[in-house]
Tab-separated table of C-alpha atoms and ligand atoms in Angstrom:
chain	number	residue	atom	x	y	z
A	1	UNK	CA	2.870	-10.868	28.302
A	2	UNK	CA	3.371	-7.251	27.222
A	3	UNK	CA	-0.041	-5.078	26.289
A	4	UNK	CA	-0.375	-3.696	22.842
A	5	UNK	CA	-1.957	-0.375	22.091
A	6	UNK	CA	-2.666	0.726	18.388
A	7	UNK	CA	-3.706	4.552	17.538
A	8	UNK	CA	-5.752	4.847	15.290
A	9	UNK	CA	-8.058	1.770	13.879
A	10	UNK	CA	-8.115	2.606	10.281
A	11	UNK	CA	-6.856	0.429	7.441
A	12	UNK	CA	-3.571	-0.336	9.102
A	13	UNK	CA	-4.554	-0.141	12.794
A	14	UNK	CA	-7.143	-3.191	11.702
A	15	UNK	CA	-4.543	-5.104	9.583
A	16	UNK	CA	-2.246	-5.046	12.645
A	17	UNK	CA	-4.734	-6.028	15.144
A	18	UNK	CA	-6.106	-8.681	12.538
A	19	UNK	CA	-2.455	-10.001	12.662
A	20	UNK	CA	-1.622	-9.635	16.436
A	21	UNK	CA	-5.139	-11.385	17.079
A	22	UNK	CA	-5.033	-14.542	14.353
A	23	UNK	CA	-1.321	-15.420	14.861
A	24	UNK	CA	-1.617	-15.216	18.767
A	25	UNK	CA	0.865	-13.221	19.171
A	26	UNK	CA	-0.922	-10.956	21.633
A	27	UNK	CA	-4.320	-12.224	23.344
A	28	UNK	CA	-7.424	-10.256	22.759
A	29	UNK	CA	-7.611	-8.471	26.427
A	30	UNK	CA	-4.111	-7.435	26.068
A	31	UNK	CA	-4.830	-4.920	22.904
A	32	UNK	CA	-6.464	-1.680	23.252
A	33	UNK	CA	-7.249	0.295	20.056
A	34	UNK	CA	-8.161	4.188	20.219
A	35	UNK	CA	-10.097	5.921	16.895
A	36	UNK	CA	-11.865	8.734	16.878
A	37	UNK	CA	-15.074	7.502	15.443
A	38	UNK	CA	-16.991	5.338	17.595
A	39	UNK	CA	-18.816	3.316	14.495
A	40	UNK	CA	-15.098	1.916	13.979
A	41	UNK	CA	-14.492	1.479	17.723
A	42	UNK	CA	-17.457	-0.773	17.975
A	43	UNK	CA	-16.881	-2.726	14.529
A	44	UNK	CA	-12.808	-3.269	16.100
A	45	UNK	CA	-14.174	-4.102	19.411
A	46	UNK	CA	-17.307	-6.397	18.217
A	47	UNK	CA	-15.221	-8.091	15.764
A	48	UNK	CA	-12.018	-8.729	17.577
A	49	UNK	CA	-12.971	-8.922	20.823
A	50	UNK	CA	-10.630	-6.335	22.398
A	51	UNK	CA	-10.619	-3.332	24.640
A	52	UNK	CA	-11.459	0.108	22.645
A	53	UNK	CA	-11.323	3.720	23.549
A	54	UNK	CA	-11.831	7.302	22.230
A	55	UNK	CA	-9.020	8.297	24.414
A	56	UNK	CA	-5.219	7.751	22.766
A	57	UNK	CA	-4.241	8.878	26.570
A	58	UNK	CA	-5.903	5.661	27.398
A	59	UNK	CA	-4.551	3.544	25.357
A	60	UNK	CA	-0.396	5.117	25.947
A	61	UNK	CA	-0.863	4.742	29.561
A	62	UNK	CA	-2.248	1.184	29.566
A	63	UNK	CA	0.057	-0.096	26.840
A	64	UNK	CA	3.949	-1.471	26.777
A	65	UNK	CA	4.283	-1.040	23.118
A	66	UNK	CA	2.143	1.586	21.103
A	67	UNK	CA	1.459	1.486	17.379
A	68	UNK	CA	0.746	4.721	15.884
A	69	UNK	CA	-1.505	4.067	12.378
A	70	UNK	CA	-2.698	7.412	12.073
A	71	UNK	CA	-2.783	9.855	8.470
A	72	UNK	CA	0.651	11.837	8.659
A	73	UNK	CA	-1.129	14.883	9.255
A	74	UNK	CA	-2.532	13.908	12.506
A	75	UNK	CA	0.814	12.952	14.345
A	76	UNK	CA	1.866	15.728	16.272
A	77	UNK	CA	-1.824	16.645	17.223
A	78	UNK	CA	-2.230	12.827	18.581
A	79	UNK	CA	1.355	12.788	19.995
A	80	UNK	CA	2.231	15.543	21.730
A	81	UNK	CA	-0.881	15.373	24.574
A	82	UNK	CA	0.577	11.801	25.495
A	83	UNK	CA	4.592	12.254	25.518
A	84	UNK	CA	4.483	11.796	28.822
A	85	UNK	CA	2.974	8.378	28.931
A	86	UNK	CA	5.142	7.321	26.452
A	87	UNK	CA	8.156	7.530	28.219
A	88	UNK	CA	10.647	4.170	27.948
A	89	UNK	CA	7.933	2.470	26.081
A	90	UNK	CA	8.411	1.587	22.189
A	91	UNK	CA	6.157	3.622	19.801
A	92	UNK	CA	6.183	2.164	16.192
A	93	UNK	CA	4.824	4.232	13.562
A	94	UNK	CA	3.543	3.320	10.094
A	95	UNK	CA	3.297	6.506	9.207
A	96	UNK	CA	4.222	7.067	5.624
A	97	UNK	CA	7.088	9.584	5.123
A	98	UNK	CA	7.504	10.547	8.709
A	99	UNK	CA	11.332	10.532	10.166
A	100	UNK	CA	12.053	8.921	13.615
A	101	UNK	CA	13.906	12.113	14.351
A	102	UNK	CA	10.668	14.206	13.728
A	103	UNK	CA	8.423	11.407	16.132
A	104	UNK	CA	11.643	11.535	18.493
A	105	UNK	CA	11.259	15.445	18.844
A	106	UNK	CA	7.712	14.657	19.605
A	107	UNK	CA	8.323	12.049	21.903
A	108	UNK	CA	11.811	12.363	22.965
A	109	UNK	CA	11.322	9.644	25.472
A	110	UNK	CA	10.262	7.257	23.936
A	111	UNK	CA	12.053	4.424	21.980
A	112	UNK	CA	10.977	5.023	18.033
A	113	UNK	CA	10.640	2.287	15.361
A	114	UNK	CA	9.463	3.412	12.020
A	115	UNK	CA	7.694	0.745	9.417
A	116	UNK	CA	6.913	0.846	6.031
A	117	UNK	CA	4.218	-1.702	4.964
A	118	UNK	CA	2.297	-2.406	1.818
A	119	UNK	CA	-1.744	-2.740	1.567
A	120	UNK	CA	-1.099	-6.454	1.056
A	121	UNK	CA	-0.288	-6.549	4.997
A	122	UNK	CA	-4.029	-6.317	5.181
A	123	UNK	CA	-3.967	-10.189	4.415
A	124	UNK	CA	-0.913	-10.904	6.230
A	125	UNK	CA	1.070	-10.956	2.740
A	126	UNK	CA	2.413	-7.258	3.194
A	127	UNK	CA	6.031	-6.455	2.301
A	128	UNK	CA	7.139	-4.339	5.521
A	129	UNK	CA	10.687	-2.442	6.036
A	130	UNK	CA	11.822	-1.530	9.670
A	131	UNK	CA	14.419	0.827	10.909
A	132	UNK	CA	14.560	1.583	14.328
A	133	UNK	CA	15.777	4.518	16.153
A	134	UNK	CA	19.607	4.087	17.595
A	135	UNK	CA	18.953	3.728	21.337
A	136	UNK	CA	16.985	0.577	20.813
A	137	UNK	CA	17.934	-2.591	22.679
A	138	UNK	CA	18.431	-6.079	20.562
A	139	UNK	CA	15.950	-7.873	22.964
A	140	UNK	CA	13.594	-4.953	22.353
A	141	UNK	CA	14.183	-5.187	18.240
A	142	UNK	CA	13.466	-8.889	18.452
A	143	UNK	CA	10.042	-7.646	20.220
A	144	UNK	CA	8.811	-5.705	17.246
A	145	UNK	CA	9.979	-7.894	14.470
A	146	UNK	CA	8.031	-10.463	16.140
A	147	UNK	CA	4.975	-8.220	16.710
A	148	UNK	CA	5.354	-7.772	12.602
A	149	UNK	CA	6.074	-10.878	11.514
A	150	UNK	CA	2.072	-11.830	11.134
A	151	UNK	CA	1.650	-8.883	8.459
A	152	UNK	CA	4.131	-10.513	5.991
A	153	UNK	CA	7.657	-10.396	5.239
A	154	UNK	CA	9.588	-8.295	7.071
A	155	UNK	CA	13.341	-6.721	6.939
A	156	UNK	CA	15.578	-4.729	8.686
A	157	UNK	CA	16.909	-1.500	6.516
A	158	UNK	CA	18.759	1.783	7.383
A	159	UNK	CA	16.067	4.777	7.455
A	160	UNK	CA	18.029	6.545	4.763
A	161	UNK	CA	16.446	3.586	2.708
A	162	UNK	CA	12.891	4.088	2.884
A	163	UNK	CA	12.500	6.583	0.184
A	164	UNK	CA	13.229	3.646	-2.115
A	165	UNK	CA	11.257	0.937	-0.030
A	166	UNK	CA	8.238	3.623	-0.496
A	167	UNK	CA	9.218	2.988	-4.555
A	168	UNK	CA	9.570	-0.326	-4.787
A	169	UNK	CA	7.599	-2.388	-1.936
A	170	UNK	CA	5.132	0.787	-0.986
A	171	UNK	CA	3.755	1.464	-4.024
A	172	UNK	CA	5.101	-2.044	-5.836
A	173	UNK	CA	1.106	-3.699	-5.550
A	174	UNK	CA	-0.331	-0.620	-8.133
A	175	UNK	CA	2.803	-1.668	-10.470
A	176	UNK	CA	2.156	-4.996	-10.057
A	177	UNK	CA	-1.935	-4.701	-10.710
A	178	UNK	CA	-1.121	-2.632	-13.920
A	179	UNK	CA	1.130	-5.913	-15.245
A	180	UNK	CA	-1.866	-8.086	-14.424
A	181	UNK	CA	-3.943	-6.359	-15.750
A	182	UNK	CA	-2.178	-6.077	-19.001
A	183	UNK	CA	-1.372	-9.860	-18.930
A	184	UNK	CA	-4.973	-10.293	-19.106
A	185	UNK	CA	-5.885	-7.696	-22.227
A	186	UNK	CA	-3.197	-9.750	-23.690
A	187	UNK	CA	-5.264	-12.803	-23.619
A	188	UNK	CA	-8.230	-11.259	-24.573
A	189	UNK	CA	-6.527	-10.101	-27.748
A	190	UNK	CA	-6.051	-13.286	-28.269
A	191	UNK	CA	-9.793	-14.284	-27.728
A	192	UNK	CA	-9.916	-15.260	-23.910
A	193	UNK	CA	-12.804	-13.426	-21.729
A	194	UNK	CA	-11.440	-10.904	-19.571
A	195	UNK	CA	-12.612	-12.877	-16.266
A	196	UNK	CA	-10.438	-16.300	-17.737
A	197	UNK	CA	-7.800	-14.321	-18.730
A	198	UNK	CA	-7.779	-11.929	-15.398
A	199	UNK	CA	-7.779	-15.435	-13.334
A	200	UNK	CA	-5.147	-17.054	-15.455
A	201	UNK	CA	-2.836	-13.783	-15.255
A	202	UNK	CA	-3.502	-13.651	-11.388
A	203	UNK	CA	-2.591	-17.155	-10.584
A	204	UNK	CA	0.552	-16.784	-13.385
A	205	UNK	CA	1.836	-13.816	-10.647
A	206	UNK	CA	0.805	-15.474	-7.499
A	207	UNK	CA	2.405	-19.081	-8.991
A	208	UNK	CA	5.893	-17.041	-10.185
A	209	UNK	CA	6.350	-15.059	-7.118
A	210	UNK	CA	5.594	-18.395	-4.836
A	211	UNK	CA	8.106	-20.757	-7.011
A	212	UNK	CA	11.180	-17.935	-6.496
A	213	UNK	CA	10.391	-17.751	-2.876
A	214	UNK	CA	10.382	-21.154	-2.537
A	215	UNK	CA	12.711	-22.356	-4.364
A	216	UNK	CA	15.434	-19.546	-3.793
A	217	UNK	CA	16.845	-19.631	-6.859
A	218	UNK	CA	17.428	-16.214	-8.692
A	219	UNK	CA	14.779	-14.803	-11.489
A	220	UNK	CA	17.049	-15.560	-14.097
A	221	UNK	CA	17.823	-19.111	-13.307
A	222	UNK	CA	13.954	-19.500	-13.283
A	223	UNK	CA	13.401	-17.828	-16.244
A	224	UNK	CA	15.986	-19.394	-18.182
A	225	UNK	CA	14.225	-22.929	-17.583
A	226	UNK	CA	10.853	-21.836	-19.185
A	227	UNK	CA	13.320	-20.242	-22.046
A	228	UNK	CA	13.888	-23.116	-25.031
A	229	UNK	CA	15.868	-22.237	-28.034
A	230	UNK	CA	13.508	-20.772	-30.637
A	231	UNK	CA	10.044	-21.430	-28.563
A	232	UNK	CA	7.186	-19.158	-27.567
A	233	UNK	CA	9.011	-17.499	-24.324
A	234	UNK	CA	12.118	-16.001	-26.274
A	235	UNK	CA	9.701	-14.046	-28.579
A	236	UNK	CA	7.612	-12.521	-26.052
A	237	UNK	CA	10.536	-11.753	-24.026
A	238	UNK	CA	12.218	-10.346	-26.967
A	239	UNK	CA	9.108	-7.818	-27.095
A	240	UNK	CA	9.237	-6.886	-23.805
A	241	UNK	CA	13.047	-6.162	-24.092
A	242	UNK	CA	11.980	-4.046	-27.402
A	243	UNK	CA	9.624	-1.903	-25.354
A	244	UNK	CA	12.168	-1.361	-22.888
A	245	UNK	CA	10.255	-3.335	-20.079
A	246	UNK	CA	13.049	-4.036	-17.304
A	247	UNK	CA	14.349	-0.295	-17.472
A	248	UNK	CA	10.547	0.844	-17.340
A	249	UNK	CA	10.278	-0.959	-14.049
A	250	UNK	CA	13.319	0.582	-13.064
A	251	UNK	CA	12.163	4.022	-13.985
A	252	UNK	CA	9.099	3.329	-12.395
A	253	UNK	CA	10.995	2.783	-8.800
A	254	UNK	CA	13.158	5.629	-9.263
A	255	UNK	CA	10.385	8.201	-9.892
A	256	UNK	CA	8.261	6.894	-7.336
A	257	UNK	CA	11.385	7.062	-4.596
A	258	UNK	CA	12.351	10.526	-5.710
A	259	UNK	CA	8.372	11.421	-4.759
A	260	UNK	CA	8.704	10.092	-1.795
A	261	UNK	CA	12.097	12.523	-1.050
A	262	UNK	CA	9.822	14.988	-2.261
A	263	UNK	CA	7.138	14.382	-0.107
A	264	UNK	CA	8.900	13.623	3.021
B	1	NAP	N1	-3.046	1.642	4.025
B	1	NAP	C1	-1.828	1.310	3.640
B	1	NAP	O1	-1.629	0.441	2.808
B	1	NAP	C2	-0.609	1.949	4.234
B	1	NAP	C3	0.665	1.571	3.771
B	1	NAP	C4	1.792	2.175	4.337
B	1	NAP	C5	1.649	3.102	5.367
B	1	NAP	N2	0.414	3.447	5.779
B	1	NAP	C6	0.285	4.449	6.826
B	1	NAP	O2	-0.634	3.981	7.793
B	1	NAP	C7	-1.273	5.107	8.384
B	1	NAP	C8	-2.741	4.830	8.443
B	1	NAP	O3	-3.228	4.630	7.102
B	1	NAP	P1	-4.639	3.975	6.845
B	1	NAP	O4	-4.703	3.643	5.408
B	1	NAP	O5	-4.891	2.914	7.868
B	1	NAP	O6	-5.551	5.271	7.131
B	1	NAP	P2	-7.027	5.316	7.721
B	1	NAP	O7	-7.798	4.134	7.265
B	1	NAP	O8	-7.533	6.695	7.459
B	1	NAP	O9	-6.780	5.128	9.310
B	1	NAP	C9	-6.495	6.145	10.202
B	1	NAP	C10	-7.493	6.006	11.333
B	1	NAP	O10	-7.081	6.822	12.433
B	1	NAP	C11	-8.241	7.512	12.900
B	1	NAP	N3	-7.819	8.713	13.637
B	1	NAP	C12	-7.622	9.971	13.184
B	1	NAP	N4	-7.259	10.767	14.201
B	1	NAP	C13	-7.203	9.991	15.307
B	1	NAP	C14	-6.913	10.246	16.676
B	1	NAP	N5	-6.590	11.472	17.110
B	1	NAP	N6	-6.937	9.211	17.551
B	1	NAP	C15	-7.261	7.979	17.130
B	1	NAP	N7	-7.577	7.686	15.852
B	1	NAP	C16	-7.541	8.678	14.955
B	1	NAP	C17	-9.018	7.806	11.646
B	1	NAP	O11	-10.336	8.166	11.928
B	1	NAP	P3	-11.130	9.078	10.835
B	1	NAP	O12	-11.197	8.263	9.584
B	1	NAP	O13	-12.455	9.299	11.471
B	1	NAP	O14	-10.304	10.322	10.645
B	1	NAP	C18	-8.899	6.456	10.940
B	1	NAP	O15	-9.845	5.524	11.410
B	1	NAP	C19	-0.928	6.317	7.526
B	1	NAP	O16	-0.039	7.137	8.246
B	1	NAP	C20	-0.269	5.762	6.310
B	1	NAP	O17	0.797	6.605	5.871
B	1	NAP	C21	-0.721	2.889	5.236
């Protein structure tokens, strides 16, 4: 069994290790977190029941496969001190908007994997993109998808692609809250409470989103069966159509990946 190290114990670092730990994937005294507050170390540690350190040289030296889940800002100032002890060894990095070829001029030895999750990883629900850097066995890919698979659902894409997984998947839950929410003002216009109509709204999404996955079958097909001639689902989807609703969501995904260009 390989040892995993994570970098950083923050928001991601403890949805990973929440994964890694509940799925079995990894056992608990073969994961090592580093932070650089020791409140968080002992919460990770006490809670989990795994090895923790102030030292990121620590944790690259003891590890096989390193997870960096630092802010942006602080990779080259975490990196750089351990490039040595990251030589041959995968590093995967969650770091928004970073480029394997700016972690690979970091760590030029080291084999690079760059994901893109969402915050509902931190419930094992997340919606997570990979690409991995060229030189990257298949046995070694297998490795990592399997070491993600406990955060959600996960897919292969080509790095050129992540802009627009940052616009649809990354920053999909705050478009998807604002519909919710809405759903549920509708309902109180029409006289529900707001907590009735927030849990009827919630469970509508949750229900939807389950039945497609489930079943397979394409939006439309899906739609079309809750869709009779003349009933109440035609005339509210006529007024979403009138305030342009599919071509807002579109518009909302294309702004949002041009930002992330932007920002990257
Ligand atoms: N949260 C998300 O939903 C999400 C989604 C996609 C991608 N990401 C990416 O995930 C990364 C982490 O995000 P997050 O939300 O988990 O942030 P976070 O909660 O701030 O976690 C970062 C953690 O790393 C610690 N840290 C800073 N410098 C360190 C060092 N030198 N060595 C070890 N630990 C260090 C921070 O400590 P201090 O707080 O004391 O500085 C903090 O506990 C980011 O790069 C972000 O782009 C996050």
């Amino acid at each position: 069994m390989f040892k995993v190290g994570i970098i950083g114990g923050g928001n991601m670092g403890e949805a990973i290790i929440r994964g890694l730990i509940n799925s079995k994937t990894v056992k608990e005294q073969d994961v090592i977190v580093s932070d650089i507050s020791q409140e968080r170390l002992d919460y990770l540690v006490n809670k989990y029941n795994i090895a923790g350190t102030d030292s990121s040289s620590r944790v690259s030296s003891l590890s096989d496969i390193v997870i960096l889940a630092v802010k942006p800002k602080d990779a080259e100032s975490v990196l750089s001190p351990i490039k040595e002890n990251l030589k041959g060894k995968i590093l995967i990095s969650v770091l928004a908007g970073t480029k394997i070829q700016k972690l690979k001029s970091l760590v030029p030895e080291a084999k690079i994997v760059r994901v893109m999750p969402n915050t509902p990883a931190l419930i094992g629900e997340g919606a997570i993109a990979v690409s991995f850097e060229e030189d990257i066995s298949q046995q070694e890919k297998e490795t990592v998808l399997n070491l993600l698979k406990p955060l959600g659902e996960v897919i292969e894409v080509n790095e050129s692609l992540m802009d627009v997984v940052t616009g649809l998947s990354g920053s999909g839950p705050a478009y998807v809250f604002t519909f919710i929410d809405a759903l549920a003002q509708g309902g109180v216009k029409g006289g529900l409470s707001y907590q009735d109509a927030l849990k009827l709204a919630v469970q509508t999404v949750l229900g939807a989103a389950k039945l497609l996955k489930e079943t397979g079958e394409h939006p439309a097909v899906l739609r079309d069966k809750v869709t009779s001639p003349a009933g109440t689902t035609i005339y509210g989807l006529h007024a979403l159509e009138k305030g342009s609703f599919r071509s807002t969501v579109i518009n909302a995904v294309e702004e949002a990946t041009k930002r992330s260009k932007e920002l990257g």
